[in-house]
GROMACS .gro file of C-alpha atoms in nm:
model
  265
    1MET     CA    1  -0.659   2.556   0.264
    2ARG     CA    2  -0.287   2.610   0.295
    3LEU     CA    3  -0.169   2.705   0.639
    4LEU     CA    4   0.065   2.997   0.680
    5SER     CA    5   0.337   2.781   0.830
    6GLN     CA    6   0.352   2.497   0.577
    7ASP     CA    7   0.197   2.351   0.265
    8PRO     CA    8  -0.021   2.038   0.301
    9PRO     CA    9   0.108   1.709   0.163
   10GLU     CA   10   0.011   1.648  -0.197
   11ASP     CA   11  -0.202   1.350  -0.097
   12LEU     CA   12  -0.399   1.539   0.169
   13PRO     CA   13  -0.774   1.506   0.099
   14ARG     CA   14  -0.936   1.826  -0.019
   15ARG     CA   15  -1.149   1.972   0.261
   16VAL     CA   16  -1.444   2.164   0.120
   17PRO     CA   17  -1.609   2.394   0.377
   18LEU     CA   18  -1.963   2.526   0.377
   19LYS     CA   19  -2.175   2.547   0.064
   20LEU     CA   20  -2.024   2.632  -0.272
   21GLN     CA   21  -2.360   2.718  -0.426
   22PRO     CA   22  -2.545   3.048  -0.377
   23GLU     CA   23  -2.750   3.063  -0.061
   24PRO     CA   24  -3.064   3.277  -0.029
   25GLY     CA   25  -2.970   3.640  -0.080
   26GLU     CA   26  -2.653   3.556  -0.278
   27THR     CA   27  -2.553   3.556  -0.644
   28LEU     CA   28  -2.292   3.355  -0.834
   29ASP     CA   29  -2.112   3.576  -1.085
   30SER     CA   30  -1.851   3.482  -1.346
   31ILE     CA   31  -1.569   3.702  -1.477
   32CYS     CA   32  -1.255   3.645  -1.683
   33SER     CA   33  -1.445   3.431  -1.935
   34GLY     CA   34  -1.574   3.211  -1.656
   35ARG     CA   35  -1.232   3.132  -1.510
   36VAL     CA   36  -1.323   3.318  -1.191
   37GLN     CA   37  -1.654   3.259  -1.016
   38VAL     CA   38  -1.758   3.475  -0.724
   39LEU     CA   39  -2.029   3.432  -0.465
   40GLN     CA   40  -2.157   3.771  -0.350
   41ARG     CA   41  -2.428   3.918  -0.132
   42ARG     CA   42  -2.719   4.037  -0.341
   43GLN     CA   43  -2.778   4.342  -0.120
   44GLY     CA   44  -2.447   4.376   0.067
   45TYR     CA   45  -2.093   4.454  -0.048
   46ARG     CA   46  -2.029   4.372  -0.415
   47PHE     CA   47  -1.698   4.418  -0.589
   48THR     CA   48  -1.655   4.686  -0.856
   49LEU     CA   49  -1.420   4.727  -1.150
   50ASP     CA   50  -1.153   4.888  -0.928
   51PRO     CA   51  -1.002   4.568  -0.778
   52LEU     CA   52  -0.978   4.413  -1.126
   53LEU     CA   53  -0.788   4.716  -1.252
   54LEU     CA   54  -0.564   4.702  -0.947
   55ALA     CA   55  -0.480   4.333  -0.992
   56HIS     CA   56  -0.372   4.384  -1.354
   57PHE     CA   57  -0.182   4.704  -1.273
   58ALA     CA   58   0.009   4.530  -0.994
   59ILE     CA   59   0.108   4.238  -1.215
   60ASN     CA   60   0.220   4.472  -1.493
   61GLU     CA   61   0.425   4.675  -1.244
   62GLY     CA   62   0.615   4.386  -1.087
   63ALA     CA   63   0.387   4.191  -0.855
   64ALA     CA   64   0.433   3.888  -1.079
   65GLN     CA   65   0.784   3.858  -0.942
   66ARG     CA   66   0.863   3.606  -0.671
   67GLY     CA   67   0.790   3.682  -0.309
   68ARG     CA   68   0.488   3.665  -0.082
   69LEU     CA   69   0.195   3.890  -0.169
   70MET     CA   70  -0.065   4.033   0.071
   71ASP     CA   71  -0.411   4.165  -0.014
   72LEU     CA   72  -0.531   4.392   0.267
   73GLY     CA   73  -0.909   4.393   0.316
   74THR     CA   74  -0.987   4.125   0.061
   75GLY     CA   75  -1.368   4.138   0.093
   76CYS     CA   76  -1.509   3.844  -0.103
   77GLY     CA   77  -1.158   3.755  -0.222
   78ILE     CA   78  -1.181   3.899  -0.572
   79ILE     CA   79  -0.821   4.025  -0.599
   80PRO     CA   80  -0.654   3.696  -0.491
   81LEU     CA   81  -0.885   3.499  -0.720
   82VAL     CA   82  -0.799   3.710  -1.025
   83LEU     CA   83  -0.429   3.700  -0.939
   84ALA     CA   84  -0.435   3.323  -0.899
   85ARG     CA   85  -0.682   3.203  -1.164
   86ARG     CA   86  -0.644   3.467  -1.434
   87LEU     CA   87  -0.284   3.581  -1.388
   88GLY     CA   88  -0.114   3.272  -1.244
   89ARG     CA   89   0.018   3.431  -0.923
   90LYS     CA   90   0.092   3.207  -0.623
   91ASP     CA   91   0.185   3.257  -0.257
   92ILE     CA   92  -0.098   3.500  -0.188
   93THR     CA   93  -0.223   3.590   0.160
   94ALA     CA   94  -0.551   3.778   0.203
   95LEU     CA   95  -0.660   3.955   0.521
   96GLU     CA   96  -1.024   4.032   0.602
   97LEU     CA   97  -1.171   4.182   0.919
   98ARG     CA   98  -1.543   4.108   0.890
   99PRO     CA   99  -1.638   3.746   0.974
  100HIS     CA  100  -1.921   3.720   0.719
  101LEU     CA  101  -1.699   3.843   0.435
  102PHE     CA  102  -1.414   3.618   0.551
  103SER     CA  103  -1.652   3.322   0.530
  104LEU     CA  104  -1.762   3.430   0.182
  105ALA     CA  105  -1.400   3.467   0.068
  106GLU     CA  106  -1.324   3.118   0.202
  107ARG     CA  107  -1.608   2.970   0.001
  108ASN     CA  108  -1.486   3.154  -0.310
  109VAL     CA  109  -1.132   3.023  -0.266
  110TYR     CA  110  -1.260   2.665  -0.256
  111LEU     CA  111  -1.510   2.727  -0.534
  112ASN     CA  112  -1.222   2.834  -0.761
  113ARG     CA  113  -0.989   2.558  -0.633
  114CYS     CA  114  -0.729   2.811  -0.517
  115GLU     CA  115  -0.654   2.657  -0.177
  116ARG     CA  116  -0.287   2.607  -0.262
  117GLU     CA  117  -0.239   2.956  -0.403
  118VAL     CA  118  -0.436   3.162  -0.149
  119SER     CA  119  -0.418   3.170   0.230
  120LEU     CA  120  -0.697   3.356   0.410
  121VAL     CA  121  -0.646   3.521   0.748
  122GLN     CA  122  -0.914   3.688   0.956
  123GLY     CA  123  -0.777   3.998   1.123
  124ASP     CA  124  -0.757   4.375   1.149
  125LEU     CA  125  -0.506   4.554   0.925
  126ARG     CA  126  -0.462   4.808   1.205
  127ARG     CA  127  -0.305   4.528   1.411
  128VAL     CA  128  -0.102   4.338   1.152
  129GLY     CA  129   0.198   4.345   1.386
  130MET     CA  130   0.014   4.097   1.609
  131GLN     CA  131  -0.029   3.843   1.327
  132PHE     CA  132   0.267   3.894   1.093
  133ALA     CA  133   0.635   3.958   1.148
  134ALA     CA  134   0.783   4.276   1.008
  135GLY     CA  135   0.908   4.239   0.653
  136SER     CA  136   0.704   3.926   0.579
  137PHE     CA  137   0.591   4.026   0.228
  138ALA     CA  138   0.743   4.146  -0.098
  139HIS     CA  139   0.418   4.300  -0.227
  140VAL     CA  140   0.105   4.448  -0.070
  141LEU     CA  141  -0.216   4.532  -0.257
  142CYS     CA  142  -0.508   4.729  -0.119
  143ASN     CA  143  -0.836   4.867  -0.250
  144PRO     CA  144  -0.922   5.066   0.065
  145PRO     CA  145  -1.234   5.264   0.159
  146TYR     CA  146  -1.239   5.585  -0.044
  147ARG     CA  147  -1.452   5.821   0.159
  148THR     CA  148  -1.379   5.988   0.490
  149GLN     CA  149  -1.630   5.928   0.767
  150ASP     CA  150  -1.792   6.269   0.722
  151SER     CA  151  -1.807   6.272   0.340
  152GLY     CA  152  -2.124   6.191   0.153
  153ARG     CA  153  -2.413   5.980   0.264
  154SER     CA  154  -2.317   5.657   0.431
  155SER     CA  155  -2.477   5.342   0.295
  156VAL     CA  156  -2.774   5.201   0.482
  157SER     CA  157  -2.590   4.867   0.470
  158MET     CA  158  -2.310   4.853   0.727
  159GLU     CA  159  -2.126   4.607   0.502
  160LYS     CA  160  -2.129   4.860   0.218
  161ALA     CA  161  -2.056   5.150   0.452
  162ILE     CA  162  -1.737   4.987   0.587
  163ALA     CA  163  -1.622   4.911   0.232
  164ARG     CA  164  -1.680   5.270   0.115
  165HIS     CA  165  -1.617   5.487   0.420
  166GLU     CA  166  -1.321   5.500   0.657
  167LEU     CA  167  -1.510   5.342   0.945
  168ALA     CA  168  -1.290   5.038   1.017
  169CYS     CA  169  -0.964   5.188   0.889
  170GLU     CA  170  -0.824   5.511   0.749
  171LEU     CA  171  -0.564   5.579   0.483
  172GLN     CA  172  -0.281   5.611   0.733
  173ASP     CA  173  -0.377   5.272   0.882
  174VAL     CA  174  -0.339   5.107   0.541
  175VAL     CA  175  -0.001   5.266   0.471
  176ARG     CA  176   0.124   5.193   0.824
  177ALA     CA  177   0.025   4.828   0.781
  178ALA     CA  178   0.205   4.809   0.446
  179ASP     CA  179   0.516   4.964   0.599
  180HIS     CA  180   0.519   4.692   0.865
  181LEU     CA  181   0.451   4.406   0.624
  182LEU     CA  182   0.691   4.495   0.343
  183VAL     CA  183   1.056   4.410   0.312
  184PRO     CA  184   1.289   4.702   0.229
  185ARG     CA  185   1.216   4.805  -0.130
  186GLY     CA  186   0.899   4.602  -0.122
  187THR     CA  187   0.609   4.733  -0.331
  188LEU     CA  188   0.267   4.871  -0.242
  189PHE     CA  189  -0.012   4.887  -0.501
  190MET     CA  190  -0.330   5.086  -0.442
  191VAL     CA  191  -0.630   5.221  -0.629
  192TYR     CA  192  -0.763   5.546  -0.486
  193PRO     CA  193  -0.978   5.848  -0.577
  194ALA     CA  194  -0.792   6.093  -0.799
  195SER     CA  195  -0.923   6.377  -0.583
  196ARG     CA  196  -0.726   6.243  -0.282
  197PHE     CA  197  -0.397   6.188  -0.466
  198GLY     CA  198  -0.220   6.470  -0.281
  199GLU     CA  199  -0.323   6.329   0.055
  200LEU     CA  200  -0.220   5.981  -0.056
  201THR     CA  201   0.132   6.083  -0.153
  202SER     CA  202   0.176   6.282   0.168
  203VAL     CA  203   0.078   5.986   0.387
  204LEU     CA  204   0.298   5.750   0.185
  205ARG     CA  205   0.605   5.966   0.239
  206VAL     CA  206   0.542   5.993   0.613
  207HIS     CA  207   0.579   5.615   0.619
  208ARG     CA  208   0.885   5.595   0.393
  209MET     CA  209   0.686   5.494   0.086
  210GLU     CA  210   0.795   5.667  -0.232
  211PRO     CA  211   0.555   5.677  -0.530
  212ARG     CA  212   0.719   5.503  -0.826
  213THR     CA  213   0.445   5.470  -1.090
  214VAL     CA  214   0.099   5.620  -1.129
  215ARG     CA  215  -0.173   5.571  -1.387
  216TRP     CA  216  -0.478   5.794  -1.400
  217VAL     CA  217  -0.811   5.622  -1.470
  218HIS     CA  218  -1.060   5.825  -1.677
  219PRO     CA  219  -1.425   5.729  -1.737
  220LEU     CA  220  -1.397   5.888  -2.086
  221ALA     CA  221  -1.100   6.027  -2.275
  222ASP     CA  222  -1.225   6.386  -2.240
  223ARG     CA  223  -1.331   6.358  -1.876
  224PRO     CA  224  -1.119   6.419  -1.565
  225ALA     CA  225  -0.966   6.116  -1.395
  226LYS     CA  226  -1.177   5.958  -1.121
  227ARG     CA  227  -0.924   5.706  -0.992
  228VAL     CA  228  -0.548   5.667  -0.972
  229LEU     CA  229  -0.353   5.342  -0.973
  230LEU     CA  230  -0.038   5.384  -0.768
  231HIS     CA  231   0.278   5.178  -0.722
  232ALA     CA  232   0.499   5.284  -0.430
  233VAL     CA  233   0.829   5.143  -0.304
  234LYS     CA  234   0.928   5.115   0.061
  235ALA     CA  235   1.245   5.319   0.120
  236GLY     CA  236   1.265   5.382  -0.254
  237ARG     CA  237   1.413   5.682  -0.429
  238ALA     CA  238   1.210   5.971  -0.569
  239ASP     CA  239   1.173   5.870  -0.934
  240LEU     CA  240   0.811   5.896  -1.042
  241THR     CA  241   0.684   5.768  -1.377
  242VAL     CA  242   0.338   5.868  -1.501
  243LEU     CA  243   0.198   5.608  -1.740
  244ALA     CA  244  -0.042   5.667  -2.025
  245PRO     CA  245  -0.396   5.716  -1.891
  246LEU     CA  246  -0.636   5.425  -1.869
  247VAL     CA  247  -0.968   5.513  -2.034
  248LEU     CA  248  -1.262   5.296  -1.934
  249HIS     CA  249  -1.517   5.379  -2.205
  250GLY     CA  250  -1.492   5.477  -2.571
  251ASP     CA  251  -1.750   5.647  -2.790
  252ASP     CA  252  -2.015   5.417  -2.650
  253GLU     CA  253  -2.034   5.515  -2.285
  254HIS     CA  254  -2.191   5.179  -2.203
  255ALA     CA  255  -1.907   4.970  -2.349
  256PHE     CA  256  -1.555   4.926  -2.216
  257THR     CA  257  -1.247   5.003  -2.422
  258ASP     CA  258  -1.048   4.716  -2.573
  259GLU     CA  259  -0.784   4.746  -2.300
  260VAL     CA  260  -1.039   4.710  -2.020
  261ASN     CA  261  -1.219   4.428  -2.201
  262ALA     CA  262  -0.889   4.241  -2.225
  263MET     CA  263  -0.860   4.256  -1.846
  264LEU     CA  264  -1.206   4.107  -1.809
  265MET     CA  265  -1.152   3.821  -2.054
   0.00000   0.00000   0.00000
């Protein structure tokens, strides 16, 4: 895997760590017409549609441009894998706190032969200043925990609970980390509950992040939005664009719309 400081020589033998086949209690899932394969825990954290929507939104909104890209809280590595294998993005760094998920992400990077595109770092986004210099990245993506600690019933699985509830980090931690990591006028991309959009914009502006583009995500065309995809600019000007809504399902509530299906192909 590529080190943060330098790329390996082209003739360096490929080091393959651990097992690249499912172990007991794991599944091997394929997305993007088989171009991305993902090892996941059968009972633990499993990725949802949200990170796939975020990856495509970010690319459409400028994350395809040159410059280093950071995925905060990468989990099993799904966002970097889609960016690299499906969308052709390079120079991706992914940060993950939990050792077992970091190990799973590492296996997935090698499984998909993305060692040269993706660098994995184990660490806490609340302490990014200890691992990365200020202004090290042009783009930051994050699919953070959605629920406050006291909202709803926490999952019986700690792995799921940390992914869903603000146990290991809160919204302000994510935005503060992005502020440190981004260059001036660098871009932050997030997917977040529509119900917390007001809180999200308030926290962004405290940290000099100005919302630039938003897209509401609706389960059905006649239903309220459940998610919002947001693109913010560090030290940017107030100039918000609201894109056409993204509708997940058509008349058949069990089938995705053509636009969503295109993201999954």
